């Protein structure tokens, strides 16, 4: 029952996806493939499935905010000795 944000990124100047700047520019088939992956990747034989939920899909600005907040959390929890 914890948030587990996933960031989808594209390599700069990637031949196939390099022009994509927002999640809304991704082909729907790719979004559905990613959705299926994230909904099932923690499932294992003999385990209850459906443990993962996708509650929201955010765009680039939200992803950048999450990355910044994660970096701050990391710095606060793993200070150098």
PDB file of N, CA and C in Angstrom:
ATOM      1  N   UNK A   1       0.820  -1.204   0.000  1.00  0.00           N
ATOM      2  CA  UNK A   1       0.000   0.000   0.000  1.00  0.00           C
ATOM      3  C   UNK A   1       0.855   1.255   0.000  1.00  0.00           C
ATOM      4  N   UNK A   2       1.898   1.262  -0.778  1.00  0.00           N
ATOM      5  CA  UNK A   2       2.760   2.432  -0.902  1.00  0.00           C
ATOM      6  C   UNK A   2       2.828   2.860  -2.358  1.00  0.00           C
ATOM      7  N   UNK A   3       3.045   4.142  -2.546  1.00  0.00           N
ATOM      8  CA  UNK A   3       3.243   4.639  -3.908  1.00  0.00           C
ATOM      9  C   UNK A   3       4.557   4.084  -4.443  1.00  0.00           C
ATOM     10  N   UNK A   4       4.555   3.747  -5.694  1.00  0.00           N
ATOM     11  CA  UNK A   4       5.747   3.226  -6.362  1.00  0.00           C
ATOM     12  C   UNK A   4       5.770   3.829  -7.765  1.00  0.00           C
ATOM     13  N   UNK A   5       6.099   5.116  -7.814  1.00  0.00           N
ATOM     14  CA  UNK A   5       6.060   5.826  -9.083  1.00  0.00           C
ATOM     15  C   UNK A   5       7.023   5.231 -10.091  1.00  0.00           C
ATOM     16  N   UNK A   6       6.612   5.220 -11.320  1.00  0.00           N
ATOM     17  CA  UNK A   6       7.452   4.775 -12.427  1.00  0.00           C
ATOM     18  C   UNK A   6       7.613   5.944 -13.383  1.00  0.00           C
ATOM     19  N   UNK A   7       8.829   6.152 -13.827  1.00  0.00           N
ATOM     20  CA  UNK A   7       9.129   7.222 -14.767  1.00  0.00           C
ATOM     21  C   UNK A   7       9.439   6.588 -16.115  1.00  0.00           C
ATOM     22  N   UNK A   8       8.735   7.008 -17.140  1.00  0.00           N
ATOM     23  CA  UNK A   8       8.979   6.533 -18.495  1.00  0.00           C
ATOM     24  C   UNK A   8       9.835   7.592 -19.180  1.00  0.00           C
ATOM     25  N   UNK A   9      10.993   7.191 -19.668  1.00  0.00           N
ATOM     26  CA  UNK A   9      11.907   8.139 -20.303  1.00  0.00           C
ATOM     27  C   UNK A   9      12.283   7.639 -21.692  1.00  0.00           C
ATOM     28  N   UNK A  10      12.695   8.572 -22.522  1.00  0.00           N
ATOM     29  CA  UNK A  10      13.118   8.277 -23.882  1.00  0.00           C
ATOM     30  C   UNK A  10      14.557   8.761 -24.039  1.00  0.00           C
ATOM     31  N   UNK A  11      15.381   7.944 -24.634  1.00  0.00           N
ATOM     32  CA  UNK A  11      16.751   8.367 -24.920  1.00  0.00           C
ATOM     33  C   UNK A  11      16.735   9.572 -25.851  1.00  0.00           C
ATOM     34  N   UNK A  12      17.578  10.524 -25.538  1.00  0.00           N
ATOM     35  CA  UNK A  12      17.695  11.704 -26.385  1.00  0.00           C
ATOM     36  C   UNK A  12      18.056  11.278 -27.801  1.00  0.00           C
ATOM     37  N   UNK A  13      17.325  11.784 -28.762  1.00  0.00           N
ATOM     38  CA  UNK A  13      17.587  11.544 -30.183  1.00  0.00           C
ATOM     39  C   UNK A  13      17.441  10.072 -30.576  1.00  0.00           C
ATOM     40  N   UNK A  14      16.618   9.331 -29.820  1.00  0.00           N
ATOM     41  CA  UNK A  14      16.334   7.938 -30.165  1.00  0.00           C
ATOM     42  C   UNK A  14      15.683   7.898 -31.547  1.00  0.00           C
ATOM     43  N   UNK A  15      16.093   6.952 -32.365  1.00  0.00           N
ATOM     44  CA  UNK A  15      15.609   6.875 -33.741  1.00  0.00           C
ATOM     45  C   UNK A  15      14.095   6.705 -33.815  1.00  0.00           C
ATOM     46  N   UNK A  16      13.530   5.881 -32.944  1.00  0.00           N
ATOM     47  CA  UNK A  16      12.098   5.583 -33.000  1.00  0.00           C
ATOM     48  C   UNK A  16      11.281   6.559 -32.149  1.00  0.00           C
ATOM     49  N   UNK A  17      11.719   6.826 -30.922  1.00  0.00           N
ATOM     50  CA  UNK A  17      10.903   7.599 -29.987  1.00  0.00           C
ATOM     51  C   UNK A  17      11.481   8.966 -29.625  1.00  0.00           C
ATOM     52  N   UNK A  18      12.580   9.360 -30.249  1.00  0.00           N
ATOM     53  CA  UNK A  18      13.289  10.574 -29.860  1.00  0.00           C
ATOM     54  C   UNK A  18      12.507  11.869 -29.963  1.00  0.00           C
ATOM     55  N   UNK A  19      11.470  11.899 -30.746  1.00  0.00           N
ATOM     56  CA  UNK A  19      10.683  13.123 -30.903  1.00  0.00           C
ATOM     57  C   UNK A  19       9.586  13.255 -29.844  1.00  0.00           C
ATOM     58  N   UNK A  20       9.341  12.204 -29.083  1.00  0.00           N
ATOM     59  CA  UNK A  20       8.281  12.219 -28.074  1.00  0.00           C
ATOM     60  C   UNK A  20       8.712  13.070 -26.896  1.00  0.00           C
ATOM     61  N   UNK A  21       7.865  14.009 -26.511  1.00  0.00           N
ATOM     62  CA  UNK A  21       8.158  14.903 -25.386  1.00  0.00           C
ATOM     63  C   UNK A  21       7.174  14.732 -24.239  1.00  0.00           C
ATOM     64  N   UNK A  22       6.000  14.181 -24.496  1.00  0.00           N
ATOM     65  CA  UNK A  22       5.008  13.955 -23.442  1.00  0.00           C
ATOM     66  C   UNK A  22       4.394  12.574 -23.612  1.00  0.00           C
ATOM     67  N   UNK A  23       3.835  12.065 -22.546  1.00  0.00           N
ATOM     68  CA  UNK A  23       3.205  10.740 -22.568  1.00  0.00           C
ATOM     69  C   UNK A  23       2.051  10.697 -23.574  1.00  0.00           C
ATOM     70  N   UNK A  24       1.437  11.836 -23.802  1.00  0.00           N
ATOM     71  CA  UNK A  24       0.299  11.895 -24.719  1.00  0.00           C
ATOM     72  C   UNK A  24       0.715  11.749 -26.177  1.00  0.00           C
ATOM     73  N   UNK A  25       1.992  11.874 -26.457  1.00  0.00           N
ATOM     74  CA  UNK A  25       2.498  11.693 -27.814  1.00  0.00           C
ATOM     75  C   UNK A  25       2.889  10.239 -28.103  1.00  0.00           C
ATOM     76  N   UNK A  26       2.860   9.388 -27.075  1.00  0.00           N
ATOM     77  CA  UNK A  26       3.220   7.976 -27.253  1.00  0.00           C
ATOM     78  C   UNK A  26       2.107   7.242 -27.985  1.00  0.00           C
ATOM     79  N   UNK A  27       2.469   6.305 -28.840  1.00  0.00           N
ATOM     80  CA  UNK A  27       1.445   5.493 -29.497  1.00  0.00           C
ATOM     81  C   UNK A  27       0.634   4.726 -28.443  1.00  0.00           C
ATOM     82  N   UNK A  28      -0.661   4.638 -28.665  1.00  0.00           N
ATOM     83  CA  UNK A  28      -1.545   3.967 -27.713  1.00  0.00           C
ATOM     84  C   UNK A  28      -1.123   2.521 -27.465  1.00  0.00           C
ATOM     85  N   UNK A  29      -0.659   1.818 -28.502  1.00  0.00           N
ATOM     86  CA  UNK A  29      -0.212   0.434 -28.325  1.00  0.00           C
ATOM     87  C   UNK A  29       0.950   0.349 -27.341  1.00  0.00           C
ATOM     88  N   UNK A  30       1.861   1.315 -27.384  1.00  0.00           N
ATOM     89  CA  UNK A  30       2.979   1.345 -26.446  1.00  0.00           C
ATOM     90  C   UNK A  30       2.484   1.594 -25.023  1.00  0.00           C
ATOM     91  N   UNK A  31       1.554   2.509 -24.863  1.00  0.00           N
ATOM     92  CA  UNK A  31       0.989   2.790 -23.537  1.00  0.00           C
ATOM     93  C   UNK A  31       0.320   1.544 -22.976  1.00  0.00           C
ATOM     94  N   UNK A  32      -0.433   0.833 -23.793  1.00  0.00           N
ATOM     95  CA  UNK A  32      -1.109  -0.383 -23.328  1.00  0.00           C
ATOM     96  C   UNK A  32      -0.111  -1.474 -22.975  1.00  0.00           C
ATOM     97  N   UNK A  33       0.971  -1.583 -23.720  1.00  0.00           N
ATOM     98  CA  UNK A  33       2.019  -2.560 -23.414  1.00  0.00           C
ATOM     99  C   UNK A  33       2.687  -2.234 -22.078  1.00  0.00           C
ATOM    100  N   UNK A  34       2.997  -0.956 -21.868  1.00  0.00           N
ATOM    101  CA  UNK A  34       3.589  -0.530 -20.597  1.00  0.00           C
ATOM    102  C   UNK A  34       2.622  -0.749 -19.439  1.00  0.00           C
ATOM    103  N   UNK A  35       1.362  -0.417 -19.658  1.00  0.00           N
ATOM    104  CA  UNK A  35       0.343  -0.625 -18.619  1.00  0.00           C
ATOM    105  C   UNK A  35       0.284  -2.104 -18.227  1.00  0.00           C
ATOM    106  N   UNK A  36       0.247  -2.973 -19.207  1.00  0.00           N
ATOM    107  CA  UNK A  36       0.192  -4.409 -18.930  1.00  0.00           C
ATOM    108  C   UNK A  36       1.435  -4.854 -18.155  1.00  0.00           C
ATOM    109  N   UNK A  37       2.599  -4.376 -18.578  1.00  0.00           N
ATOM    110  CA  UNK A  37       3.836  -4.745 -17.886  1.00  0.00           C
ATOM    111  C   UNK A  37       3.776  -4.329 -16.417  1.00  0.00           C
ATOM    112  N   UNK A  38       3.446  -3.077 -16.154  1.00  0.00           N
ATOM    113  CA  UNK A  38       3.460  -2.597 -14.772  1.00  0.00           C
ATOM    114  C   UNK A  38       2.358  -3.222 -13.926  1.00  0.00           C
ATOM    115  N   UNK A  39       1.276  -3.657 -14.527  1.00  0.00           N
ATOM    116  CA  UNK A  39       0.215  -4.324 -13.773  1.00  0.00           C
ATOM    117  C   UNK A  39       0.556  -5.771 -13.442  1.00  0.00           C
ATOM    118  N   UNK A  40       1.494  -6.373 -14.179  1.00  0.00           N
ATOM    119  CA  UNK A  40       1.747  -7.808 -14.007  1.00  0.00           C
ATOM    120  C   UNK A  40       3.171  -8.169 -13.589  1.00  0.00           C
ATOM    121  N   UNK A  41       4.116  -7.240 -13.599  1.00  0.00           N
ATOM    122  CA  UNK A  41       5.516  -7.624 -13.409  1.00  0.00           C
ATOM    123  C   UNK A  41       5.824  -8.156 -12.014  1.00  0.00           C
ATOM    124  N   UNK A  42       4.979  -7.867 -11.029  1.00  0.00           N
ATOM    125  CA  UNK A  42       5.220  -8.388  -9.681  1.00  0.00           C
ATOM    126  C   UNK A  42       4.477  -9.701  -9.425  1.00  0.00           C
ATOM    127  N   UNK A  43       3.671 -10.122 -10.392  1.00  0.00           N
ATOM    128  CA  UNK A  43       2.948 -11.376 -10.245  1.00  0.00           C
ATOM    129  C   UNK A  43       3.925 -12.539 -10.381  1.00  0.00           C
ATOM    130  N   UNK A  44       3.726 -13.537  -9.552  1.00  0.00           N
ATOM    131  CA  UNK A  44       4.542 -14.739  -9.612  1.00  0.00           C
ATOM    132  C   UNK A  44       3.615 -15.945  -9.529  1.00  0.00           C
ATOM    133  N   UNK A  45       4.044 -17.071 -10.083  1.00  0.00           N
ATOM    134  CA  UNK A  45       3.203 -18.267  -9.994  1.00  0.00           C
ATOM    135  C   UNK A  45       2.839 -18.579  -8.537  1.00  0.00           C
ATOM    136  N   UNK A  46       1.579 -18.867  -8.310  1.00  0.00           N
ATOM    137  CA  UNK A  46       1.130 -19.216  -6.973  1.00  0.00           C
ATOM    138  C   UNK A  46       0.833 -18.021  -6.079  1.00  0.00           C
ATOM    139  N   UNK A  47       1.086 -16.835  -6.553  1.00  0.00           N
ATOM    140  CA  UNK A  47       0.806 -15.631  -5.768  1.00  0.00           C
ATOM    141  C   UNK A  47      -0.477 -14.983  -6.274  1.00  0.00           C
ATOM    142  N   UNK A  48      -1.099 -14.258  -5.395  1.00  0.00           N
ATOM    143  CA  UNK A  48      -2.289 -13.520  -5.773  1.00  0.00           C
ATOM    144  C   UNK A  48      -1.907 -12.414  -6.757  1.00  0.00           C
ATOM    145  N   UNK A  49      -2.626 -12.326  -7.855  1.00  0.00           N
ATOM    146  CA  UNK A  49      -2.324 -11.272  -8.825  1.00  0.00           C
ATOM    147  C   UNK A  49      -3.150 -10.035  -8.491  1.00  0.00           C
ATOM    148  N   UNK A  50      -2.870  -8.972  -9.180  1.00  0.00           N
ATOM    149  CA  UNK A  50      -3.622  -7.748  -8.967  1.00  0.00           C
ATOM    150  C   UNK A  50      -3.125  -6.921  -7.804  1.00  0.00           C
ATOM    151  N   UNK A  51      -1.883  -7.143  -7.379  1.00  0.00           N
ATOM    152  CA  UNK A  51      -1.337  -6.377  -6.262  1.00  0.00           C
ATOM    153  C   UNK A  51      -0.995  -4.958  -6.662  1.00  0.00           C
ATOM    154  N   UNK A  52      -0.858  -4.708  -7.951  1.00  0.00           N
ATOM    155  CA  UNK A  52      -0.453  -3.396  -8.446  1.00  0.00           C
ATOM    156  C   UNK A  52      -1.650  -2.712  -9.086  1.00  0.00           C
ATOM    157  N   UNK A  53      -1.751  -1.412  -8.848  1.00  0.00           N
ATOM    158  CA  UNK A  53      -2.799  -0.609  -9.474  1.00  0.00           C
ATOM    159  C   UNK A  53      -2.155   0.605 -10.123  1.00  0.00           C
ATOM    160  N   UNK A  54      -2.706   1.018 -11.235  1.00  0.00           N
ATOM    161  CA  UNK A  54      -2.303   2.273 -11.851  1.00  0.00           C
ATOM    162  C   UNK A  54      -3.428   3.252 -11.571  1.00  0.00           C
ATOM    163  N   UNK A  55      -3.153   4.202 -10.691  1.00  0.00           N
ATOM    164  CA  UNK A  55      -4.207   5.132 -10.297  1.00  0.00           C
ATOM    165  C   UNK A  55      -4.223   6.381 -11.158  1.00  0.00           C
ATOM    166  N   UNK A  56      -3.061   6.818 -11.617  1.00  0.00           N
ATOM    167  CA  UNK A  56      -2.963   8.025 -12.438  1.00  0.00           C
ATOM    168  C   UNK A  56      -1.795   7.895 -13.399  1.00  0.00           C
ATOM    169  N   UNK A  57      -1.895   8.604 -14.500  1.00  0.00           N
ATOM    170  CA  UNK A  57      -0.779   8.750 -15.430  1.00  0.00           C
ATOM    171  C   UNK A  57      -0.520  10.242 -15.538  1.00  0.00           C
ATOM    172  N   UNK A  58       0.690  10.622 -15.189  1.00  0.00           N
ATOM    173  CA  UNK A  58       1.058  12.031 -15.190  1.00  0.00           C
ATOM    174  C   UNK A  58       1.964  12.342 -16.362  1.00  0.00           C
ATOM    175  N   UNK A  59       2.073  13.615 -16.671  1.00  0.00           N
ATOM    176  CA  UNK A  59       2.894  14.053 -17.785  1.00  0.00           C
ATOM    177  C   UNK A  59       4.294  14.450 -17.317  1.00  0.00           C
ATOM    178  N   UNK A  60       5.045  14.999 -18.206  1.00  0.00           N
ATOM    179  CA  UNK A  60       6.458  15.320 -17.996  1.00  0.00           C
ATOM    180  C   UNK A  60       6.694  16.197 -16.767  1.00  0.00           C
ATOM    181  N   UNK A  61       5.904  17.236 -16.599  1.00  0.00           N
ATOM    182  CA  UNK A  61       6.119  18.163 -15.486  1.00  0.00           C
ATOM    183  C   UNK A  61       6.010  17.444 -14.140  1.00  0.00           C
ATOM    184  N   UNK A  62       5.017  16.575 -14.015  1.00  0.00           N
ATOM    185  CA  UNK A  62       4.844  15.816 -12.773  1.00  0.00           C
ATOM    186  C   UNK A  62       6.012  14.854 -12.571  1.00  0.00           C
ATOM    187  N   UNK A  63       6.479  14.234 -13.644  1.00  0.00           N
ATOM    188  CA  UNK A  63       7.625  13.326 -13.546  1.00  0.00           C
ATOM    189  C   UNK A  63       8.863  14.075 -13.066  1.00  0.00           C
ATOM    190  N   UNK A  64       9.083  15.270 -13.598  1.00  0.00           N
ATOM    191  CA  UNK A  64      10.230  16.062 -13.168  1.00  0.00           C
ATOM    192  C   UNK A  64      10.126  16.430 -11.685  1.00  0.00           C
ATOM    193  N   UNK A  65       8.912  16.727 -11.222  1.00  0.00           N
ATOM    194  CA  UNK A  65       8.695  17.024  -9.802  1.00  0.00           C
ATOM    195  C   UNK A  65       8.986  15.796  -8.953  1.00  0.00           C
ATOM    196  N   UNK A  66       8.503  14.641  -9.373  1.00  0.00           N
ATOM    197  CA  UNK A  66       8.736  13.394  -8.628  1.00  0.00           C
ATOM    198  C   UNK A  66      10.229  13.081  -8.563  1.00  0.00           C
ATOM    199  N   UNK A  67      10.944  13.289  -9.659  1.00  0.00           N
ATOM    200  CA  UNK A  67      12.389  13.050  -9.663  1.00  0.00           C
ATOM    201  C   UNK A  67      13.073  13.985  -8.668  1.00  0.00           C
ATOM    202  N   UNK A  68      12.703  15.253  -8.662  1.00  0.00           N
ATOM    203  CA  UNK A  68      13.288  16.221  -7.722  1.00  0.00           C
ATOM    204  C   UNK A  68      13.007  15.830  -6.280  1.00  0.00           C
ATOM    205  N   UNK A  69      11.766  15.453  -5.987  1.00  0.00           N
ATOM    206  CA  UNK A  69      11.409  15.046  -4.629  1.00  0.00           C
ATOM    207  C   UNK A  69      12.139  13.777  -4.218  1.00  0.00           C
ATOM    208  N   UNK A  70      12.294  12.851  -5.142  1.00  0.00           N
ATOM    209  CA  UNK A  70      13.014  11.608  -4.856  1.00  0.00           C
ATOM    210  C   UNK A  70      14.483  11.880  -4.559  1.00  0.00           C
ATOM    211  N   UNK A  71      15.068  12.788  -5.303  1.00  0.00           N
ATOM    212  CA  UNK A  71      16.456  13.164  -5.066  1.00  0.00           C
ATOM    213  C   UNK A  71      16.624  13.779  -3.674  1.00  0.00           C
ATOM    214  N   UNK A  72      15.691  14.623  -3.274  1.00  0.00           N
ATOM    215  CA  UNK A  72      15.734  15.211  -1.931  1.00  0.00           C
ATOM    216  C   UNK A  72      15.584  14.133  -0.858  1.00  0.00           C
ATOM    217  N   UNK A  73      14.656  13.189  -1.066  1.00  0.00           N
ATOM    218  CA  UNK A  73      14.496  12.077  -0.116  1.00  0.00           C
ATOM    219  C   UNK A  73      15.783  11.289   0.006  1.00  0.00           C
ATOM    220  N   UNK A  74      16.423  11.020  -1.122  1.00  0.00           N
ATOM    221  CA  UNK A  74      17.667  10.267  -1.119  1.00  0.00           C
ATOM    222  C   UNK A  74      18.741  11.012  -0.325  1.00  0.00           C
ATOM    223  N   UNK A  75      18.881  12.297  -0.599  1.00  0.00           N
ATOM    224  CA  UNK A  75      19.884  13.090   0.102  1.00  0.00           C
ATOM    225  C   UNK A  75      19.611  13.117   1.599  1.00  0.00           C
ATOM    226  N   UNK A  76      18.353  13.193   1.992  1.00  0.00           N
ATOM    227  CA  UNK A  76      18.001  13.240   3.414  1.00  0.00           C
ATOM    228  C   UNK A  76      18.184  11.902   4.118  1.00  0.00           C
ATOM    229  N   UNK A  77      18.035  10.809   3.394  1.00  0.00           N
ATOM    230  CA  UNK A  77      18.115   9.486   4.013  1.00  0.00           C
ATOM    231  C   UNK A  77      19.474   8.817   3.865  1.00  0.00           C
ATOM    232  N   UNK A  78      20.288   9.263   2.937  1.00  0.00           N
ATOM    233  CA  UNK A  78      21.570   8.630   2.693  1.00  0.00           C
ATOM    234  C   UNK A  78      22.680   9.669   2.655  1.00  0.00           C
ATOM    235  N   UNK A  79      22.799  10.393   3.738  1.00  0.00           N
ATOM    236  CA  UNK A  79      23.832  11.423   3.821  1.00  0.00           C
ATOM    237  C   UNK A  79      25.197  10.752   3.881  1.00  0.00           C
ATOM    238  N   UNK A  80      26.196  11.346   3.220  1.00  0.00           N
ATOM    239  CA  UNK A  80      27.539  10.752   3.288  1.00  0.00           C
ATOM    240  C   UNK A  80      28.096  10.830   4.701  1.00  0.00           C
ATOM    241  N   UNK A  81      28.900   9.851   5.057  1.00  0.00           N
ATOM    242  CA  UNK A  81      29.457   9.790   6.411  1.00  0.00           C
ATOM    243  C   UNK A  81      30.689  10.638   6.523  1.00  0.00           C
TER     244      UNK A  81
END
